[in-house]
XYZ file of C-alpha atoms in Angstrom:
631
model
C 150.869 83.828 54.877
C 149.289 86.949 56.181
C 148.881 89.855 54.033
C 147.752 93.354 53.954
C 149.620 95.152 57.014
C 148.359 98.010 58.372
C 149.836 100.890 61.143
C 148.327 102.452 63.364
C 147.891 106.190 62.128
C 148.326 108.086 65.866
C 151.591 105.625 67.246
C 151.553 106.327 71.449
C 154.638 106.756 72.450
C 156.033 103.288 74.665
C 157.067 103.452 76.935
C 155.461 105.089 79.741
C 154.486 105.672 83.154
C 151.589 103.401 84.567
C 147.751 104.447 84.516
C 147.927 105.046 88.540
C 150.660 107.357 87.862
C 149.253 108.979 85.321
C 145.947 109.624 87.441
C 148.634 110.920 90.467
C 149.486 113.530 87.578
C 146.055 114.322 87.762
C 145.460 114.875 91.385
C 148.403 117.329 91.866
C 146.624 119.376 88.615
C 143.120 118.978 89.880
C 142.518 117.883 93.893
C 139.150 118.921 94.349
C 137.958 117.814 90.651
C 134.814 115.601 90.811
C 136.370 111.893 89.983
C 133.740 109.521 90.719
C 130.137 110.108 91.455
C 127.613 107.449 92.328
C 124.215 109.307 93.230
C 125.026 111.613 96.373
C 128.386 109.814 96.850
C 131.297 112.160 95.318
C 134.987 111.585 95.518
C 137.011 114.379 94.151
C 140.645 113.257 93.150
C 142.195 114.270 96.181
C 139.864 111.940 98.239
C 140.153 108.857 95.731
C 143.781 109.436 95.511
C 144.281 109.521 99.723
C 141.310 106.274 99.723
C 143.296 104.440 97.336
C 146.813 105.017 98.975
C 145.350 104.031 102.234
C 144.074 100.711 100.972
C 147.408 99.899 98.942
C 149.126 100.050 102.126
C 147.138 97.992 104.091
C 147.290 95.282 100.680
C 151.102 95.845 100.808
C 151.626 95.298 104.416
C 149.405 92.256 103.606
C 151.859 90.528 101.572
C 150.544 92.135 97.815
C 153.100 93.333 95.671
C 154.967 92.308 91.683
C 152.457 89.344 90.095
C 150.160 89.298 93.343
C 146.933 88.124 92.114
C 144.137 90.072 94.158
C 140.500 89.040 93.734
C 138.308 92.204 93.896
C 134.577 91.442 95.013
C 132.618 95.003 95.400
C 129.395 96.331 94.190
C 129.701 99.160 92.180
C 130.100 102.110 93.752
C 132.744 104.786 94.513
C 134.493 102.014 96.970
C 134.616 99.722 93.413
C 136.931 102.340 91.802
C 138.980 103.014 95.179
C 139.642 99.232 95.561
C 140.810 98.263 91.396
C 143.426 101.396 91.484
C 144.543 100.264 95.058
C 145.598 97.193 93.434
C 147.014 98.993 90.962
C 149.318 101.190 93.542
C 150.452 98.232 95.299
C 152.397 96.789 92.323
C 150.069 93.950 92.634
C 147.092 92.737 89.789
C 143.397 92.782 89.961
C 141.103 89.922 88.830
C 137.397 90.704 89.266
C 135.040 88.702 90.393
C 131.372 89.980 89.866
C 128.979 88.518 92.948
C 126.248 87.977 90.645
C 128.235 84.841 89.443
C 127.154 81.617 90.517
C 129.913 80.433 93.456
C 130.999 77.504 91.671
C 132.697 79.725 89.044
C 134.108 82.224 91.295
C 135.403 79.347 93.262
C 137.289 78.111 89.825
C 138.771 81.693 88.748
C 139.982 82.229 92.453
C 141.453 78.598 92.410
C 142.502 79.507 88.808
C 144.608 82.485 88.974
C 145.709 81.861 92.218
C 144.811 85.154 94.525
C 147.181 85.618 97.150
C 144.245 87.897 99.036
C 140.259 88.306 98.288
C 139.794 92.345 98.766
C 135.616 92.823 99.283
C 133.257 95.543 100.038
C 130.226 95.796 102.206
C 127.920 92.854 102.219
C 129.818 90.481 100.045
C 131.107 87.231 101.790
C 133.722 85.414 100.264
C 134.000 81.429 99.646
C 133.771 79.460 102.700
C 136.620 77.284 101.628
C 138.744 80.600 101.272
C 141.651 81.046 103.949
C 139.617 84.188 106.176
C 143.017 84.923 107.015
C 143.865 86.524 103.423
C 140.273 88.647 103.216
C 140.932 92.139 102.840
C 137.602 93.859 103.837
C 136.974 97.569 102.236
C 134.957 99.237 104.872
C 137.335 97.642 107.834
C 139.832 99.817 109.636
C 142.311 97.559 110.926
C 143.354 94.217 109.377
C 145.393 93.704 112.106
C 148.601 94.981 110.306
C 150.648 97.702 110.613
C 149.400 99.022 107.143
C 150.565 102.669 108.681
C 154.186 101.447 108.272
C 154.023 100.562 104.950
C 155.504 101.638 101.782
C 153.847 101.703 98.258
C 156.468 100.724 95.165
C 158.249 103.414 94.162
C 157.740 102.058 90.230
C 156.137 99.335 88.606
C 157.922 97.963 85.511
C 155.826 98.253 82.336
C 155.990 94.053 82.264
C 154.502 93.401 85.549
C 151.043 92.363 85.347
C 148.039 94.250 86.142
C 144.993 92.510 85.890
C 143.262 88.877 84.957
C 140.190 89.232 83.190
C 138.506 85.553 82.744
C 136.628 84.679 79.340
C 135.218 82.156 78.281
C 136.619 78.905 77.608
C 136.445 76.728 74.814
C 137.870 73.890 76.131
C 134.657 74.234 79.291
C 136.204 76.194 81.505
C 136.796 80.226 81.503
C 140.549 81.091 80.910
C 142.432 83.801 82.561
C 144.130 86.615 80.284
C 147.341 88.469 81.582
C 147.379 92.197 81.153
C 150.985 94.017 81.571
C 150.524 97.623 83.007
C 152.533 99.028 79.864
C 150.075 97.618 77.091
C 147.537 98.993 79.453
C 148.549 103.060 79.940
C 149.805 102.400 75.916
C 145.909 101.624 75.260
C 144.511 104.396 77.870
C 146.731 106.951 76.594
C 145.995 106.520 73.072
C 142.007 106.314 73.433
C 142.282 109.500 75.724
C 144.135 110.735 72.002
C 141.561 109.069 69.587
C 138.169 110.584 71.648
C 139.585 113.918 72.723
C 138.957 113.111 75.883
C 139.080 116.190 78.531
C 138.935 117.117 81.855
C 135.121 118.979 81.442
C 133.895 115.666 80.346
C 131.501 113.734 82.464
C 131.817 109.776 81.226
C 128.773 106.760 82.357
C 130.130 103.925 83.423
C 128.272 101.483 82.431
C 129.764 97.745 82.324
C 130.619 94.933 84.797
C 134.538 95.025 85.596
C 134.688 91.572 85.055
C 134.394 92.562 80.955
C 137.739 93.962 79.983
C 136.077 97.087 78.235
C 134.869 98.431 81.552
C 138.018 99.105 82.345
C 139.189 101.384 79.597
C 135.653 102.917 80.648
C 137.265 104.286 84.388
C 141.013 104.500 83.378
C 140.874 106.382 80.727
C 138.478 109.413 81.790
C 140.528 109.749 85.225
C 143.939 109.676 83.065
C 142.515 112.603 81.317
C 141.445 114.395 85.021
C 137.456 113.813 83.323
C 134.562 112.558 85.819
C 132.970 109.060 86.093
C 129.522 108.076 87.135
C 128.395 104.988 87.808
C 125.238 102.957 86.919
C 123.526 100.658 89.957
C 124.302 96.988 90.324
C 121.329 96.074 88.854
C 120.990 96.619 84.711
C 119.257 100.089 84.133
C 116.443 100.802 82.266
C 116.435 102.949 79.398
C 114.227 105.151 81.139
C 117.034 105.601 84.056
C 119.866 106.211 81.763
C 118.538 108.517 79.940
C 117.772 110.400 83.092
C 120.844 109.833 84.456
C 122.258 111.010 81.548
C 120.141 114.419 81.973
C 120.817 114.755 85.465
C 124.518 114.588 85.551
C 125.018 116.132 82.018
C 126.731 112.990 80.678
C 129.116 113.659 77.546
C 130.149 110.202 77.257
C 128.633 106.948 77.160
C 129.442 103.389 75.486
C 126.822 100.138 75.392
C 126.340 97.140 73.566
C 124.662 97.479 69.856
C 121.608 96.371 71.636
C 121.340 98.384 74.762
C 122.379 101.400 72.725
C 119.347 100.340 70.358
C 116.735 100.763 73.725
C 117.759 104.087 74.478
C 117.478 105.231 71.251
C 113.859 103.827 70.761
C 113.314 105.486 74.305
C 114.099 108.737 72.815
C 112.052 108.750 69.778
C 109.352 107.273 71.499
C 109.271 110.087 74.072
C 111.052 112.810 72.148
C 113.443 113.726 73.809
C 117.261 114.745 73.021
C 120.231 114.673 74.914
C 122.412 117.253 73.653
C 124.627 117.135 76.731
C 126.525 113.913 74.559
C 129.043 114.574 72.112
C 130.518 110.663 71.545
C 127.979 107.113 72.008
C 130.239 104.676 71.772
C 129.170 100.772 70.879
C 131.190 97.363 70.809
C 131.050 93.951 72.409
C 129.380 92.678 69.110
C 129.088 93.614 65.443
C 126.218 96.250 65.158
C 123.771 96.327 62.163
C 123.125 98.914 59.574
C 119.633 98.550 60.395
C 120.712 99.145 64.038
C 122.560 101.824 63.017
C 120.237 103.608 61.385
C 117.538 103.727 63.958
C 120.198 105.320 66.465
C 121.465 107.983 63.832
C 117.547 108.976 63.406
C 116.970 108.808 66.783
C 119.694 110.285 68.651
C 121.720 111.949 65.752
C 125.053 111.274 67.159
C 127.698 113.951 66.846
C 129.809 111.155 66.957
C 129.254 107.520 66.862
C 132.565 105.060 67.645
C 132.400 101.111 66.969
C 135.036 99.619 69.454
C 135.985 96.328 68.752
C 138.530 93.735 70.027
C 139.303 90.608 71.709
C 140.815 90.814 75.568
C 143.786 89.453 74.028
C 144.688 92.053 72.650
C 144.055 95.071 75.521
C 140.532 95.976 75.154
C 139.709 98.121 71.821
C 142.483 97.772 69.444
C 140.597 98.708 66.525
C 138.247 101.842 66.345
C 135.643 103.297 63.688
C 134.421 106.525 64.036
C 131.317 108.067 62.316
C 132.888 111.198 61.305
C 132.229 110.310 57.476
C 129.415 107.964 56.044
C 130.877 107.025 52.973
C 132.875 105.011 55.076
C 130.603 102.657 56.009
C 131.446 100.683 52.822
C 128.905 97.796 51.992
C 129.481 95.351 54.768
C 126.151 94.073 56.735
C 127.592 95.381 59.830
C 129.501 98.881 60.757
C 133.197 98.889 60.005
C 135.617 97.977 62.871
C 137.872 100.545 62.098
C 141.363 100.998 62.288
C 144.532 100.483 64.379
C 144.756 102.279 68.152
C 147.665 103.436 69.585
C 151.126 101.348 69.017
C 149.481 98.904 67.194
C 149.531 96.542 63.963
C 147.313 94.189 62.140
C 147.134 92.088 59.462
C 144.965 89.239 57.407
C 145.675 85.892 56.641
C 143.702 84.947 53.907
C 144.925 81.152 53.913
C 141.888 81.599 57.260
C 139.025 83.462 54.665
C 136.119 81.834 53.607
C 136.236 80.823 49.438
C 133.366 83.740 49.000
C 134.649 85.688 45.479
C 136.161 89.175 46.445
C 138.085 91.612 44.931
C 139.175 93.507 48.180
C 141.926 91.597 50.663
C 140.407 89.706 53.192
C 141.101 87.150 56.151
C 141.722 86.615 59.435
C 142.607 89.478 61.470
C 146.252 89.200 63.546
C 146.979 91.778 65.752
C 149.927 93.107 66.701
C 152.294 95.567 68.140
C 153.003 96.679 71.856
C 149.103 96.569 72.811
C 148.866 92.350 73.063
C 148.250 90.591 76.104
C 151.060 88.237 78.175
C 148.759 85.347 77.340
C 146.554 82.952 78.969
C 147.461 82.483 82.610
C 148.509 78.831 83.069
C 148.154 78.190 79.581
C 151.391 77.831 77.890
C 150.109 75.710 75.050
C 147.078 77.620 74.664
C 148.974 80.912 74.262
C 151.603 79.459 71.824
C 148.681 78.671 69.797
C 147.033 81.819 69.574
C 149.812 84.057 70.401
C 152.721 83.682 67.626
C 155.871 85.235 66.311
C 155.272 88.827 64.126
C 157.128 89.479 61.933
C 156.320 92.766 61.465
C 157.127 93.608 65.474
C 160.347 93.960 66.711
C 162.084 90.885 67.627
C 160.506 88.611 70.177
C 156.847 90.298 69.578
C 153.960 88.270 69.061
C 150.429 88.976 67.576
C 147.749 87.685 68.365
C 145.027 85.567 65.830
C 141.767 86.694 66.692
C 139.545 84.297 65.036
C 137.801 87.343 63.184
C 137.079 86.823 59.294
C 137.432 90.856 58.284
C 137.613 92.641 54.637
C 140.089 95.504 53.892
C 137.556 98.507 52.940
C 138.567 100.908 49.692
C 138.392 104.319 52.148
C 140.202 102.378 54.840
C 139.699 100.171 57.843
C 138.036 97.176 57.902
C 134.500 95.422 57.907
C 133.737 92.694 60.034
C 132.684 89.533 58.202
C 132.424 86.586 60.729
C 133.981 84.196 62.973
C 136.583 81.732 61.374
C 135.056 79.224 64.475
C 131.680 78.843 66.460
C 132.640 81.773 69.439
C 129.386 83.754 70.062
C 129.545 87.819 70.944
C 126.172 88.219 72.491
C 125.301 91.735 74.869
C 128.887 92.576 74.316
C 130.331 89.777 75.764
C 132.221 87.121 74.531
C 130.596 83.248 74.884
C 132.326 80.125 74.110
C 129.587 77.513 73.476
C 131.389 74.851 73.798
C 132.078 75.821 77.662
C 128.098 75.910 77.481
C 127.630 72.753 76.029
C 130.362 70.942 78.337
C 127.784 72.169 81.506
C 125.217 70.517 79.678
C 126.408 67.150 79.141
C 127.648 66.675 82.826
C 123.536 66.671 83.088
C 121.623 63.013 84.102
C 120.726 61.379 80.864
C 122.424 63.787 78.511
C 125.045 62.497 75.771
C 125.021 65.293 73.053
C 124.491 69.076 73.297
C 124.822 72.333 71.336
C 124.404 76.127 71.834
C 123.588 78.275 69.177
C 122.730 82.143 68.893
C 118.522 82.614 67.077
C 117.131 85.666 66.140
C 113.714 86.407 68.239
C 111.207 88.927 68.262
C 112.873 90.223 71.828
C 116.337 90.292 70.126
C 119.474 87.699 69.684
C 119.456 85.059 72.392
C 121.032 81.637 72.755
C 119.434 78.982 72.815
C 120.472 75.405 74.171
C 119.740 71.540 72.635
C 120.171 68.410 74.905
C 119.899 65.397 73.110
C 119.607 61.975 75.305
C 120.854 59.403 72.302
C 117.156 57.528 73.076
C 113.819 58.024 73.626
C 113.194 59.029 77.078
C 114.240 62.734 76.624
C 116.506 64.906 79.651
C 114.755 66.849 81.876
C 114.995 70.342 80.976
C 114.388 71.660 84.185
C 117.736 70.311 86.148
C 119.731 71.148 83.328
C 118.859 74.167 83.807
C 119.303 74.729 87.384
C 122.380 72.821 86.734
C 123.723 75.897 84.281
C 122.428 78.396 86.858
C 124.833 76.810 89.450
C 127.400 76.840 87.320
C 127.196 79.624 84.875
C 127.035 83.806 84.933
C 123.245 85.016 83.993
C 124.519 86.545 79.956
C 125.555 81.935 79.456
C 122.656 80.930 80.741
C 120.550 80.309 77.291
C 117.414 81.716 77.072
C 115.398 78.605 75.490
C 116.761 74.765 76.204
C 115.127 71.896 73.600
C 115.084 68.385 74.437
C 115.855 65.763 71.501
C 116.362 62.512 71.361
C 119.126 62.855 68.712
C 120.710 65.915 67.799
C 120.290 66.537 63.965
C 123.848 65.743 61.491
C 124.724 65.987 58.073
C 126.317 63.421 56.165
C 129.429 64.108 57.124
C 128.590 63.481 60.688
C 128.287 67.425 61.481
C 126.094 69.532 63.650
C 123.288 70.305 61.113
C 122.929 73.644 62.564
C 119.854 75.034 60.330
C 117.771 71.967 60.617
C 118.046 72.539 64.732
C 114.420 73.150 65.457
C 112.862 76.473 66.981
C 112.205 76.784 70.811
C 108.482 76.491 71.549
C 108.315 77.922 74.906
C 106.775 75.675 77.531
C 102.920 77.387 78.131
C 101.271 76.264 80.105
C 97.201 75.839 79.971
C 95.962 79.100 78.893
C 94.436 81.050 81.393
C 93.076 84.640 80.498
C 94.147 87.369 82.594
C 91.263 88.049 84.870
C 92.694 91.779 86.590
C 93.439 95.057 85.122
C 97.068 94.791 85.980
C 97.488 91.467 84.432
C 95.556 92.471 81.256
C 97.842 95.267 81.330
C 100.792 93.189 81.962
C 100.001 90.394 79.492
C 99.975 93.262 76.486
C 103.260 94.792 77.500
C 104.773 90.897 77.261
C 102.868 90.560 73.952
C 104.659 93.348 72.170
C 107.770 92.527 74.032
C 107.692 88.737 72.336
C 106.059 88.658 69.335
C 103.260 86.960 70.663
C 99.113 87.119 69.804
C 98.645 85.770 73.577
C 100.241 85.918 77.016
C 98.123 83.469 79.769
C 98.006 84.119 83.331
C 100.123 81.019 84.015
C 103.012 81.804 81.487
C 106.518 82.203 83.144
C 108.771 85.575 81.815
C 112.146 83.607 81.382
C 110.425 80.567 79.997
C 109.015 82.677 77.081
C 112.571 83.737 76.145
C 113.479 87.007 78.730
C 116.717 87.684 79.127
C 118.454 90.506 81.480
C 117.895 92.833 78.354
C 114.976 91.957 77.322
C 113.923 92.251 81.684
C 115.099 96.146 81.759
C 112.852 97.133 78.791
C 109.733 95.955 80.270
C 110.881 97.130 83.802
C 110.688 100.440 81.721
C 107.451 100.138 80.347
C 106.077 98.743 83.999
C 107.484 101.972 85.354
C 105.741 104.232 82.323
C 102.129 102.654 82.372
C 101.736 100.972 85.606
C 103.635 101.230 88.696
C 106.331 103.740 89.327
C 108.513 102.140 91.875
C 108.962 98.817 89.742
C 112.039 97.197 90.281
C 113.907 95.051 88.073
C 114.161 92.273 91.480
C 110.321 92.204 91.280
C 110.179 90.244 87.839
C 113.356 87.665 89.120
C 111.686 86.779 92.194
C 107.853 86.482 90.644
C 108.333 85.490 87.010
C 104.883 84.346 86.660
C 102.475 86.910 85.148
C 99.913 86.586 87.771
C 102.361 86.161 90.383
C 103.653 89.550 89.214
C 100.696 91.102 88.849
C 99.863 90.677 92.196
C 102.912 91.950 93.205
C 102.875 95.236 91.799
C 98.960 96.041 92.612
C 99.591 95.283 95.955
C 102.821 97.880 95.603
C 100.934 100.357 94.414
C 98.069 99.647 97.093
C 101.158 100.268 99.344
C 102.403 103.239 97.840
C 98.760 104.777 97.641
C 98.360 104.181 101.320
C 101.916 105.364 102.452
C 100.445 108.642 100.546
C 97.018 108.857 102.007
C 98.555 108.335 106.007
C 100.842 111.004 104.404
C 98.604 113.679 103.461
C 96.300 113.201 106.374
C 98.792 113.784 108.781
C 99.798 116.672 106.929
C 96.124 117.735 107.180
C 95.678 117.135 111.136
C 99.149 119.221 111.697
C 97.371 121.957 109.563
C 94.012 121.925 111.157
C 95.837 121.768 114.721
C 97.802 124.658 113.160
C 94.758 126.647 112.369
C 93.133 126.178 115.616
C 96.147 127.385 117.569
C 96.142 130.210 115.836
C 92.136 130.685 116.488
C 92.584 130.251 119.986
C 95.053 132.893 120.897
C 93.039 135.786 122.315
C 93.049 139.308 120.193
């Protein structure tokens, strides 16, 4: 019986026109307003409004339109941003699909959810198997239909769906939610209300559009006629945001706990401020006090917001804002906040854990207008998470997230724990057991577990394989197996081979008595150069580690994508300027990547030696012109 109801205190007003409308408002109030800015590439409203209408005809007169799944593959860019609210415009719905991910699971979400056309940008090829016939390409001209002729829909009804995000899967295979374009300008509107967002603002985009938080992270600043700019494909450094940051005079900006964490160490480590921002937001995973505290003393936040929620229920139902510390409560992480928009939530306790306490606490259902259609394809799966409220108006659901949460004295509520075994890792949601299903389709592997360890380089998953005898699975294919199969952030850092996985009495996973990873080393081999020496010390302090070999392998120590753009930072401080991130995923191997970068900078110093003494010869040819001209 769930208990403990709480409203939203700032109700948005349902319902309403959709977000592309919204942003149309925009462009009539504001046509040559900066909109989206990637480097030198700017497109003021007027132009991403005209882009955007262009391309929605050309989907329309391609069949798109009401429930018209359309798979979006485009780097980020402006072109990204043209291409999702073309979708939009057509009537039709968007379902990313990021080209960093392995084929085999684009191949299942475009199978999945069905796309009626695959809309990509510039270098990005599609699946072979896919019918050519329905590829929309971005930077073409002519499909070969008369997209001149035709007309975008008048309206779009607030239950016609807008995009499919894909999640993980705990059944082993990612599942598709369904987003309704009025729960989606509901949740735009009323975070545009809860930040103050305005048109002077400049806001980083920072996220992959296949994680349903990027989203909120375009929409709303161009509902509110602010600017965008985006980050590269590749994960920056801290040392690039923060000059990013600088150079465009960000105001804006939300990461994970951990990312967050980087640039705030960044900054204290090379004092410097950014007083340009006025609101870091964080969510994706619970954050730390400890966390916390290092980013108040580094970056002393005018205002700090924790954003959390499941894509179930529209992005960031629940918000916490730093405004006052005695809010913080007692919890181990920072509260979660309260209700957004026309929203509801409430605890079941009959879900808690049996810990004594004398505050309300439980599993948190959400409710209200901002909750998701459901799982696409998945009737039973969303009757079992999605059911009846009783506190909505009749035929409204809420949604149970799976979240143990405490009701906090000043208001809001504290995150606790998961009710099962779903990870939030980076910000992004992992279901291990979608993990552990790629692992037993291995050779020779019959049990298998993922779990989430603490390390010296931060929180990373780590993977058992267990072969049920003593001949133990080769760790090796199973992992090339998961990088087939899986995006980079489920791809553990660490896999173990046992013959036997380790179980209680009771015949359950005995979780703490899962041994460490020892990283594979292999024969120690001193660093014989100045760059590897110098190399070997940055991985050192990076791992936790008294000693780094010549021989030893980045990813194999326990690197992760995170983990990758803070040395790619320190590289670019201490030893080579140019460093990029590509260098350390092609040459993983210290030595390997040692030689690498001298070689690099050998380039580099030669490129500015022919430089400078060509600059010298044009001088001295110069000077004796000017000698030889008679007086």
């Amino acid at each position: 019986m769930a208990t403990q109801t709480a409203l939203s205190a700032h109700p948005t007003p349902i319902p309403a026109a959709p977000v592309h409308d919204l942003i149309r408002e925009r462009v009539r109030e504001r046509p040559d307003a900066p909109a989206v800015i990637d480097g030198a590439q700017r497109l003021t409203y007027a132009e991403l409004d005209a882009a955007s209408d262009a391309l929605a005809a050309r989907l329309v007169a391609r069949g798109a339109g009401p429930e018209t799944p359309v798979g979006v593959t485009v780097r980020r860019s402006t072109g990204l941003f043209v291409a999702l609210l073309a979708v939009l415009k057509a009537g039709a719905a968007f379902v990313p699909l990021d080209a960093a991910y392995p084929r085999e699971r684009l191949d299942y979400i475009a199978a999945d959810a069905g796309i009626a056309l695959w809309l990509v940008g510039p270098g990005v090829d599609v699946s072979p198997g896919f019918d050519a016939a329905r590829v929309v390409r971005l930077d073409a001209t002519d499909d070969g239909a008369p997209a001149a002729a035709a007309r975008l829909p008048a309206a779009v009804h607030e239950r016609q769906l807008a995009y499919l995000i894909y999640t993980s899967g705990s059944t082993g295979a990612p599942k598709g939610v369904a987003v309704e374009h009025g729960p989606l300008s509901m949740h735009c509107r009323a975070i545009v209300e809860r930040y103050g967002i305005v048109e002077r603002d400049v806001v980083l985009h920072f996220a992959s559009v296949n994680f349903d938080g990027a989203h909120e992270g375009w929409l709303a600043p161009l509902v509110a006629g602010a600017a965008i700019v985006v980050s590269g494909d590749a994960l920056w450094d801290a040392a690039q945001t923060v000059d990013a940051i600088r150079r465009e005079a960000i105001t804006a900006v939300a990461f994970p706990p951990s990312y967050l964490r980087q640039v705030a160490e960044w900054c204290a480590e090379h004092d410097i401020r950014l007083p340009s921002v006025r609101s870091y937001t964080t969510g994706g995973e619970a954050m730390s006090r400890e966390t916390h505290a290092v980013i108040d003393a580094a970056l002393a936040p005018p205002r700090l917001v924790n954003g959390y929620g499941p894509t179930e229920t529209v992005i960031t139902p629940l918000l916490w804002t730093s405004h006052d510390p005695s809010g913080l409560g007692d919890s181990a992480y920072l509260p979660i906040g309260t209700p957004v928009g026309a929203r509801h939530v409430a605890l079941d306790p009959a879900a808690g854990d049996d810990t004594p306490s004398d505050r309300p606490r439980g599993e948190l259902l959400i409710g209200g207008y901002g909750v998701a259609r459901g799982y696409h394809r998945r009737p039973a799966l969303t009757a079992e998470r999605f059911e009846p409220d009783p506190d909505g108006a009749p035929g409204a659901r809420r949604y149970r997230s799976g979240d143990l949460v405490e009701a906090l004295p000043a208001g809001g509520y504290a995150y606790l724990g998961r009710t099962d075994d779903q990870i939030k890792l980076r910000g992004l949601r992992i279901e291990p057991g979608e993990i552990e299903r790629c692992l037993l389709g291995c050779d020779g592997v019959r049990e298998a577990a993922v779990v989430v360890r603490d390390t010296p380089a931060g929180r990373q998953l780590v993977g058992y394989l267990a072969s049920g005898r003593a001949a133990l699975p080769d760790v090796d294919a199973a992992r090339e197996r998961l990088r087939a199969s899986l995006p980079p952030h489920m791809v553990p850092s660490s896999l173990v081979a046992l013959a036997a996985l380790p179980r209680l009495p009771n015949g359950k996973l005995d979780r703490l008595a899962l041994p460490a990873p020892v990283a594979p080393r292999a024969a120690y081999r001193a660093p014989s150069t100045d760059v590897e020496r110098a190399l070997a010390a940055l991985w050192q302090a990076l791992f936790g580690v008294e000693q780094v070999g010549a021989d030893d392998h980045f990813f194999e120590l326990g690197g992760d994508s995170l983990s990758a753009a803070s040395l790619q930072a320190r590289i670019r401080e201490s030893l080579h300027p140019e460093f990029e991130l590509a260098a350390l995923f092609d040459t993983p191997r210290l030595a390997d990547l040692a030689a690498r970068i001298a070689r690099e900078r050998g380039a580099a110093q030669d490129a500015e030696a022919d430089a400078l003494a060509e600059i010298d010869a044009l001088l001295n040819a110069e000077e004796s012109a000017t000698h030889a001209v008679p007086r």
